[in-house]
Short mmCIF file of the C-alpha atoms (twelve columns), coordinates in Angstrom:
data_MODEL
# 
_entry.id   MODEL 
# 
loop_
_atom_site.group_PDB 
_atom_site.id 
_atom_site.type_symbol 
_atom_site.label_atom_id 
_atom_site.label_alt_id 
_atom_site.label_comp_id 
_atom_site.label_asym_id 
_atom_site.label_seq_id 
_atom_site.Cartn_x 
_atom_site.Cartn_y 
_atom_site.Cartn_z 
_atom_site.pdbx_PDB_model_num 
ATOM 1   C CA . MET A 1   1.495   -3.165  -27.151 1 
ATOM 2   C CA . PHE A 2   1.511   0.367   -28.784 1 
ATOM 3   C CA . PHE A 3   2.262   3.493   -26.865 1 
ATOM 4   C CA . ASN A 4   1.578   7.055   -28.271 1 
ATOM 5   C CA . LEU A 5   2.834   9.710   -25.918 1 
ATOM 6   C CA . LYS A 6   2.797   13.509  -26.260 1 
ATOM 7   C CA . THR A 7   3.649   16.239  -23.621 1 
ATOM 8   C CA . ARG A 8   2.195   19.784  -23.750 1 
ATOM 9   C CA . ASP A 9   5.523   21.361  -24.864 1 
ATOM 10  C CA . GLU A 10  6.287   18.823  -27.594 1 
ATOM 11  C CA . PRO A 11  5.596   19.798  -31.196 1 
ATOM 12  C CA . CYS A 12  4.542   16.192  -31.941 1 
ATOM 13  C CA . ALA A 13  3.785   12.843  -30.372 1 
ATOM 14  C CA . TYR A 14  6.069   9.705   -30.340 1 
ATOM 15  C CA . LYS A 15  5.066   6.169   -30.786 1 
ATOM 16  C CA . GLN A 16  6.764   2.950   -29.677 1 
ATOM 17  C CA . THR A 17  5.652   -0.693  -30.193 1 
ATOM 18  C CA . PHE A 18  6.619   -3.565  -27.842 1 
ATOM 19  C CA . ARG A 19  6.237   -7.261  -28.520 1 
ATOM 20  C CA . ASP A 20  6.874   -9.890  -25.864 1 
ATOM 21  C CA . GLY A 21  8.186   -7.053  -23.580 1 
ATOM 22  C CA . LYS A 22  10.693  -5.692  -25.992 1 
ATOM 23  C CA . PRO A 23  10.800  -2.744  -28.200 1 
ATOM 24  C CA . VAL A 24  10.078  -3.450  -31.775 1 
ATOM 25  C CA . GLU A 25  11.804  -0.300  -32.998 1 
ATOM 26  C CA . LYS A 26  15.140  1.029   -31.907 1 
ATOM 27  C CA . ALA A 27  13.832  4.287   -30.693 1 
ATOM 28  C CA . PRO A 28  10.422  6.037   -30.405 1 
ATOM 29  C CA . THR A 29  9.316   7.638   -33.832 1 
ATOM 30  C CA . PRO A 30  7.601   10.943  -34.262 1 
ATOM 31  C CA . CYS A 31  3.825   10.818  -35.142 1 
ATOM 32  C CA . ALA A 32  0.569   12.777  -34.870 1 
ATOM 33  C CA . GLY A 33  -1.214  12.757  -31.632 1 
ATOM 34  C CA . THR A 34  -2.908  14.660  -28.797 1 
ATOM 35  C CA . ASP A 35  -1.485  15.575  -25.399 1 
ATOM 36  C CA . GLY A 36  -1.443  12.508  -22.987 1 
ATOM 37  C CA . THR A 37  -0.649  8.865   -23.188 1 
ATOM 38  C CA . THR A 38  -2.579  6.239   -25.166 1 
ATOM 39  C CA . ILE A 39  -1.829  2.650   -24.764 1 
ATOM 40  C CA . THR A 40  -3.347  0.122   -27.162 1 
ATOM 41  C CA . VAL A 41  -3.021  -3.725  -26.590 1 
ATOM 42  C CA . GLU A 42  -3.661  -6.234  -29.250 1 
ATOM 43  C CA . ASP A 43  -3.647  -10.102 -29.523 1 
ATOM 44  C CA . MET A 44  -3.415  -10.689 -25.843 1 
ATOM 45  C CA . PHE A 45  -2.151  -14.220 -25.003 1 
ATOM 46  C CA . PHE A 46  -1.810  -15.100 -28.703 1 
ATOM 47  C CA . ASN A 47  0.705   -17.730 -27.810 1 
ATOM 48  C CA . LEU A 48  -1.289  -19.249 -24.858 1 
ATOM 49  C CA . LYS A 49  -4.456  -20.860 -26.350 1 
ATOM 50  C CA . THR A 50  -5.832  -21.829 -22.990 1 
ATOM 51  C CA . ARG A 51  -5.479  -18.494 -21.443 1 
ATOM 52  C CA . ARG A 52  -6.869  -16.796 -24.495 1 
ATOM 53  C CA . LYS A 53  -9.867  -18.973 -24.519 1 
ATOM 54  C CA . ALA A 54  -10.445 -18.188 -20.801 1 
ATOM 55  C CA . LEU A 55  -10.231 -14.438 -21.569 1 
ATOM 56  C CA . SER A 56  -12.533 -14.570 -24.444 1 
ATOM 57  C CA . SER A 57  -15.220 -16.424 -22.314 1 
ATOM 58  C CA . SER A 58  -15.037 -13.726 -19.600 1 
ATOM 59  C CA . THR A 59  -14.685 -10.449 -21.539 1 
ATOM 60  C CA . SER A 60  -17.332 -8.594  -19.499 1 
ATOM 61  C CA . GLU A 61  -15.693 -9.533  -16.212 1 
ATOM 62  C CA . GLN A 62  -12.419 -8.527  -17.655 1 
ATOM 63  C CA . TYR A 63  -13.605 -5.288  -19.020 1 
ATOM 64  C CA . ALA A 64  -15.369 -4.589  -15.551 1 
ATOM 65  C CA . ALA A 65  -11.844 -4.835  -13.820 1 
ATOM 66  C CA . ILE A 66  -10.246 -2.583  -16.381 1 
ATOM 67  C CA . LEU A 67  -12.985 0.004   -15.874 1 
ATOM 68  C CA . ARG A 68  -12.525 -0.297  -12.141 1 
ATOM 69  C CA . VAL A 69  -8.797  0.363   -12.352 1 
ATOM 70  C CA . CYS A 70  -9.313  3.288   -14.771 1 
ATOM 71  C CA . GLY A 71  -11.998 4.713   -12.492 1 
ATOM 72  C CA . ALA A 72  -9.714  4.480   -9.379  1 
ATOM 73  C CA . TYR A 73  -6.781  6.315   -11.160 1 
ATOM 74  C CA . ALA A 74  -9.184  8.849   -12.623 1 
ATOM 75  C CA . ILE A 75  -10.109 9.873   -9.081  1 
ATOM 76  C CA . HIS A 76  -6.562  9.564   -7.804  1 
ATOM 77  C CA . THR A 77  -4.952  11.886  -10.458 1 
ATOM 78  C CA . ALA A 78  -7.874  14.269  -11.128 1 
ATOM 79  C CA . ALA A 79  -6.300  17.073  -9.086  1 
ATOM 80  C CA . ARG A 80  -3.187  16.870  -10.988 1 
ATOM 81  C CA . GLY A 81  -4.896  17.679  -14.333 1 
ATOM 82  C CA . VAL A 82  -5.164  14.237  -15.653 1 
ATOM 83  C CA . SER A 83  -8.189  13.133  -17.687 1 
ATOM 84  C CA . VAL A 84  -9.123  9.411   -18.056 1 
ATOM 85  C CA . SER A 85  -11.430 7.870   -20.626 1 
ATOM 86  C CA . CYS A 86  -12.362 4.189   -21.051 1 
ATOM 87  C CA . ARG A 87  -14.538 2.488   -23.729 1 
ATOM 88  C CA . LYS A 88  -14.821 -0.650  -25.749 1 
ATOM 89  C CA . THR A 89  -13.664 -0.712  -29.270 1 
ATOM 90  C CA . ARG A 90  -17.402 -1.022  -30.603 1 
ATOM 91  C CA . GLY A 91  -19.180 0.755   -27.875 1 
ATOM 92  C CA . GLY A 92  -19.815 4.080   -26.211 1 
ATOM 93  C CA . THR A 93  -17.595 5.644   -23.594 1 
ATOM 94  C CA . ASP A 94  -18.102 4.126   -20.175 1 
ATOM 95  C CA . LEU A 95  -15.769 6.582   -18.203 1 
ATOM 96  C CA . ASN A 96  -14.734 10.035  -19.119 1 
ATOM 97  C CA . THR A 97  -13.266 12.618  -16.711 1 
ATOM 98  C CA . ALA A 98  -12.316 16.139  -17.641 1 
ATOM 99  C CA . SER A 99  -8.846  17.435  -17.494 1 
ATOM 100 C CA . GLY A 100 -8.237  20.109  -14.805 1 
ATOM 101 C CA . GLY A 101 -11.354 18.769  -12.933 1 
ATOM 102 C CA . THR A 102 -11.729 18.170  -9.306  1 
ATOM 103 C CA . THR A 103 -11.493 14.972  -7.297  1 
ATOM 104 C CA . THR A 104 -15.061 15.162  -6.246  1 
ATOM 105 C CA . ALA A 105 -16.107 15.738  -9.915  1 
ATOM 106 C CA . ALA A 106 -14.104 12.587  -10.867 1 
ATOM 107 C CA . ILE A 107 -15.896 10.597  -7.983  1 
ATOM 108 C CA . ALA A 108 -19.297 11.685  -9.428  1 
ATOM 109 C CA . ALA A 109 -18.225 10.575  -12.956 1 
ATOM 110 C CA . VAL A 110 -17.095 7.116   -11.656 1 
ATOM 111 C CA . HIS A 111 -19.496 6.361   -8.927  1 
ATOM 112 C CA . GLY A 112 -22.420 8.608   -9.665  1 
ATOM 113 C CA . ALA A 113 -23.946 11.787  -8.059  1 
ATOM 114 C CA . ALA A 114 -25.298 9.827   -5.031  1 
ATOM 115 C CA . ALA A 115 -21.944 8.951   -3.844  1 
ATOM 116 C CA . ALA A 116 -20.408 12.418  -4.640  1 
ATOM 117 C CA . SER A 117 -23.235 14.454  -3.042  1 
ATOM 118 C CA . ASP A 118 -22.577 13.949  0.717   1 
ATOM 119 C CA . LEU A 119 -18.666 13.727  0.830   1 
ATOM 120 C CA . ALA A 120 -16.489 15.095  3.386   1 
ATOM 121 C CA . PRO A 121 -12.584 15.656  3.038   1 
ATOM 122 C CA . PHE A 122 -10.540 13.411  5.227   1 
ATOM 123 C CA . HIS A 123 -7.188  13.835  6.639   1 
ATOM 124 C CA . CYS A 124 -4.900  12.278  9.396   1 
ATOM 125 C CA . ASP A 125 -1.249  11.977  9.898   1 
ATOM 126 C CA . ALA A 126 1.430   11.209  12.303  1 
ATOM 127 C CA . THR A 127 5.064   12.388  12.519  1 
ATOM 128 C CA . PRO A 128 7.620   10.013  13.978  1 
ATOM 129 C CA . GLY A 129 9.299   10.792  17.144  1 
ATOM 130 C CA . PRO A 130 11.734  9.304   19.642  1 
ATOM 131 C CA . ASP A 131 8.920   7.262   21.215  1 
ATOM 132 C CA . ARG A 132 6.589   7.160   18.214  1 
ATOM 133 C CA . PRO A 133 7.705   5.292   15.054  1 
ATOM 134 C CA . LEU A 134 4.421   5.768   13.297  1 
ATOM 135 C CA . ASP A 135 4.948   7.850   10.179  1 
ATOM 136 C CA . PHE A 136 2.126   8.398   7.582   1 
ATOM 137 C CA . LYS A 137 -0.219  10.891  5.758   1 
ATOM 138 C CA . LEU A 138 -3.643  9.865   4.897   1 
ATOM 139 C CA . ASP A 139 -5.816  12.134  2.711   1 
ATOM 140 C CA . GLY A 140 -9.108  11.534  0.685   1 
ATOM 141 C CA . PHE A 141 -12.881 11.826  0.707   1 
ATOM 142 C CA . VAL A 142 -15.400 9.774   2.625   1 
ATOM 143 C CA . SER A 143 -19.133 9.582   2.645   1 
ATOM 144 C CA . ARG A 144 -20.774 11.246  5.774   1 
ATOM 145 C CA . ARG A 145 -23.400 8.617   5.402   1 
ATOM 146 C CA . CYS A 146 -23.870 5.306   3.778   1 
ATOM 147 C CA . VAL A 147 -25.134 5.536   0.217   1 
ATOM 148 C CA . GLN A 148 -26.752 3.229   -2.109  1 
ATOM 149 C CA . THR A 149 -26.531 3.566   -5.943  1 
ATOM 150 C CA . THR A 150 -26.066 1.213   -8.988  1 
ATOM 151 C CA . ARG A 151 -24.002 3.453   -10.988 1 
ATOM 152 C CA . GLY A 152 -20.762 2.406   -12.760 1 
ATOM 153 C CA . VAL A 153 -18.556 -0.120  -11.074 1 
ATOM 154 C CA . HIS A 154 -21.049 -0.743  -8.219  1 
ATOM 155 C CA . LYS A 155 -22.981 -2.825  -10.492 1 
ATOM 156 C CA . VAL A 156 -20.146 -5.241  -10.333 1 
ATOM 157 C CA . ASP A 157 -19.295 -5.212  -6.671  1 
ATOM 158 C CA . GLY A 158 -20.527 -2.999  -3.824  1 
ATOM 159 C CA . LEU A 159 -17.071 -3.426  -2.237  1 
ATOM 160 C CA . GLN A 160 -15.539 -1.181  -4.793  1 
ATOM 161 C CA . ARG A 161 -16.863 1.870   -2.833  1 
ATOM 162 C CA . PHE A 162 -13.680 1.476   -0.960  1 
ATOM 163 C CA . THR A 163 -10.653 2.716   -2.997  1 
ATOM 164 C CA . LEU A 164 -7.115  2.743   -1.409  1 
ATOM 165 C CA . PHE A 165 -3.776  4.102   -2.944  1 
ATOM 166 C CA . ILE A 166 -0.585  3.604   -0.980  1 
ATOM 167 C CA . ASN A 167 2.258   5.710   -2.324  1 
ATOM 168 C CA . ASP A 168 0.278   6.208   -5.629  1 
ATOM 169 C CA . ARG A 169 -0.328  2.519   -6.118  1 
ATOM 170 C CA . LEU A 170 -3.803  1.130   -6.249  1 
ATOM 171 C CA . VAL A 171 -3.848  -1.675  -3.693  1 
ATOM 172 C CA . GLU A 172 -6.253  -3.472  -1.171  1 
ATOM 173 C CA . SER A 173 -5.775  -3.512  2.620   1 
ATOM 174 C CA . LEU A 174 -8.316  -5.541  4.545   1 
ATOM 175 C CA . SER A 175 -7.247  -3.901  7.800   1 
ATOM 176 C CA . ILE A 176 -7.834  -0.339  6.579   1 
ATOM 177 C CA . LYS A 177 -11.195 -1.348  4.910   1 
ATOM 178 C CA . ARG A 178 -12.295 -3.068  8.155   1 
ATOM 179 C CA . ALA A 179 -11.367 0.070   10.138  1 
ATOM 180 C CA . VAL A 180 -13.583 2.202   7.795   1 
ATOM 181 C CA . ASP A 181 -16.525 -0.355  7.961   1 
ATOM 182 C CA . GLU A 182 -16.455 -0.620  11.689  1 
ATOM 183 C CA . THR A 183 -16.694 3.142   12.131  1 
ATOM 184 C CA . TYR A 184 -19.836 3.160   10.144  1 
ATOM 185 C CA . ALA A 185 -21.173 -0.120  11.432  1 
ATOM 186 C CA . ASN A 186 -23.599 1.166   14.020  1 
ATOM 187 C CA . ARG A 187 -25.268 3.923   11.778  1 
ATOM 188 C CA . PRO A 188 -28.997 3.557   11.141  1 
ATOM 189 C CA . ASP A 189 -28.500 4.126   7.432   1 
ATOM 190 C CA . ARG A 190 -25.960 1.245   7.329   1 
ATOM 191 C CA . ALA A 191 -28.465 -1.213  8.866   1 
ATOM 192 C CA . SER A 192 -31.365 -0.111  6.521   1 
ATOM 193 C CA . THR A 193 -30.276 -2.148  3.439   1 
ATOM 194 C CA . PRO A 194 -27.311 -4.456  2.869   1 
ATOM 195 C CA . LEU A 195 -26.599 -2.455  -0.320  1 
ATOM 196 C CA . ALA A 196 -26.001 0.713   1.617   1 
ATOM 197 C CA . LYS A 197 -22.175 1.088   2.110   1 
ATOM 198 C CA . PRO A 198 -19.866 3.857   3.093   1 
ATOM 199 C CA . PHE A 199 -17.825 5.390   0.333   1 
ATOM 200 C CA . ALA A 200 -14.091 6.067   0.951   1 
ATOM 201 C CA . TYR A 201 -11.343 7.153   -1.387  1 
ATOM 202 C CA . LEU A 202 -8.089  7.256   0.517   1 
ATOM 203 C CA . SER A 203 -4.523  7.944   -0.454  1 
ATOM 204 C CA . LEU A 204 -1.911  6.888   2.123   1 
ATOM 205 C CA . ARG A 205 1.622   7.920   2.184   1 
ATOM 206 C CA . VAL A 206 4.131   5.877   4.181   1 
ATOM 207 C CA . PRO A 207 7.829   5.286   4.037   1 
ATOM 208 C CA . GLY A 208 8.449   2.687   1.241   1 
ATOM 209 C CA . LYS A 209 10.418  0.461   3.684   1 
ATOM 210 C CA . HIS A 210 7.292   0.101   5.889   1 
ATOM 211 C CA . VAL A 211 5.164   -1.587  3.058   1 
ATOM 212 C CA . ASP A 212 5.239   -5.297  2.361   1 
ATOM 213 C CA . VAL A 213 3.990   -5.856  -1.179  1 
ATOM 214 C CA . ASN A 214 4.612   -9.716  -1.185  1 
ATOM 215 C CA . VAL A 215 1.538   -10.677 0.643   1 
ATOM 216 C CA . HIS A 216 -0.330  -11.687 -2.575  1 
ATOM 217 C CA . PRO A 217 0.785   -13.143 -5.776  1 
ATOM 218 C CA . THR A 218 -0.480  -10.229 -7.809  1 
ATOM 219 C CA . LYS A 219 0.838   -7.817  -5.130  1 
ATOM 220 C CA . ARG A 220 -2.584  -6.281  -5.158  1 
ATOM 221 C CA . GLU A 221 -2.953  -6.603  -1.266  1 
ATOM 222 C CA . VAL A 222 -0.306  -5.213  1.089   1 
ATOM 223 C CA . HIS A 223 0.639   -5.154  4.693   1 
ATOM 224 C CA . PHE A 224 2.733   -2.478  6.356   1 
ATOM 225 C CA . LEU A 225 4.402   -1.687  9.694   1 
ATOM 226 C CA . TYR A 226 2.412   -0.197  12.433  1 
ATOM 227 C CA . GLU A 227 -1.020  -1.337  10.726  1 
ATOM 228 C CA . THR A 228 -2.819  -1.350  14.201  1 
ATOM 229 C CA . GLU A 229 -1.746  2.039   15.298  1 
ATOM 230 C CA . LEU A 230 -2.489  3.485   11.813  1 
ATOM 231 C CA . CYS A 231 -6.023  1.992   11.870  1 
ATOM 232 C CA . THR A 232 -6.636  3.315   15.350  1 
ATOM 233 C CA . ALA A 233 -5.555  6.791   14.106  1 
ATOM 234 C CA . LEU A 234 -7.868  6.409   11.170  1 
ATOM 235 C CA . ARG A 235 -10.889 5.378   13.323  1 
ATOM 236 C CA . LEU A 236 -10.266 8.394   15.682  1 
ATOM 237 C CA . ALA A 237 -10.260 10.693  12.758  1 
ATOM 238 C CA . LEU A 238 -13.123 9.333   10.913  1 
ATOM 239 C CA . ALA A 239 -15.478 8.995   13.864  1 
ATOM 240 C CA . PRO A 240 -16.168 12.845  14.279  1 
ATOM 241 C CA . ILE A 241 -17.287 12.818  10.530  1 
ATOM 242 C CA . VAL A 242 -19.703 9.942   11.052  1 
ATOM 243 C CA . ALA A 243 -21.075 11.355  14.357  1 
ATOM 244 C CA . ALA A 244 -21.653 14.764  12.802  1 
ATOM 245 C CA . ALA A 245 -23.962 13.408  10.207  1 
ATOM 246 C CA . ALA A 246 -25.778 10.945  12.665  1 
ATOM 247 C CA . GLY A 247 -28.312 13.484  13.724  1 
ATOM 248 C CA . GLU A 248 -28.759 15.293  10.438  1 
ATOM 249 C CA . ARG A 249 -31.483 14.647  7.905   1 
ATOM 250 C CA . ARG A 250 -30.453 13.223  4.581   1 
ATOM 251 C CA . PRO A 251 -30.554 15.844  1.878   1 
ATOM 252 C CA . GLY A 252 -33.891 15.610  -0.073  1 
ATOM 253 C CA . GLY A 253 -35.230 13.197  2.460   1 
ATOM 254 C CA . GLY A 254 -35.729 12.042  6.013   1 
# 
């Protein structure tokens, strides 16, 4: 694994090579490079022939997973001035977001204009008190209506319309996703086609001690304290956005 890193105020970049989880060089060495971080991985599972064979037989699936993760972080870090690109070695660029862009621009780059054209900012929070232990802050963007598109990661799985970060970590939470889906469940546009889904990008902040990351072997799915109360608050905050769009005509159509 090769790392090439450069900050804006450094006169040059630095590179470091790792093998089997350990640095090859004693210290990073100066080199030419552009601002940002580039990570290059070669010879994955070179010493595990069975795993390497499985990887080589599902390259499209593996690349789709990489593209999904890159797209999620492109959206999550867009407001911080971070740009993300993803491409195959011998192919065109599948993802490219601009540095200094907006979150909605990143959503359009990852999920297409249809998903980004009818978004509403979302926020809800709770401050703990003597009789209220719930402590969280939830921000993001949600679709005012269900949308249908074949752009980007949606070719792989329509479920990827739901993107959740908890404390800056990309994770899955069935309870939060269910709360979002149920809020849209009775919408006419939801019922019009099974491919029409609500879009949601959510960033949740909770105390670290409230999160249980040991639910899944990959630590991809998490549970947390006061899940039921948080999901109730989410539904109550999301319902007015959905209701406000229920009687409106869809832009450019009926």
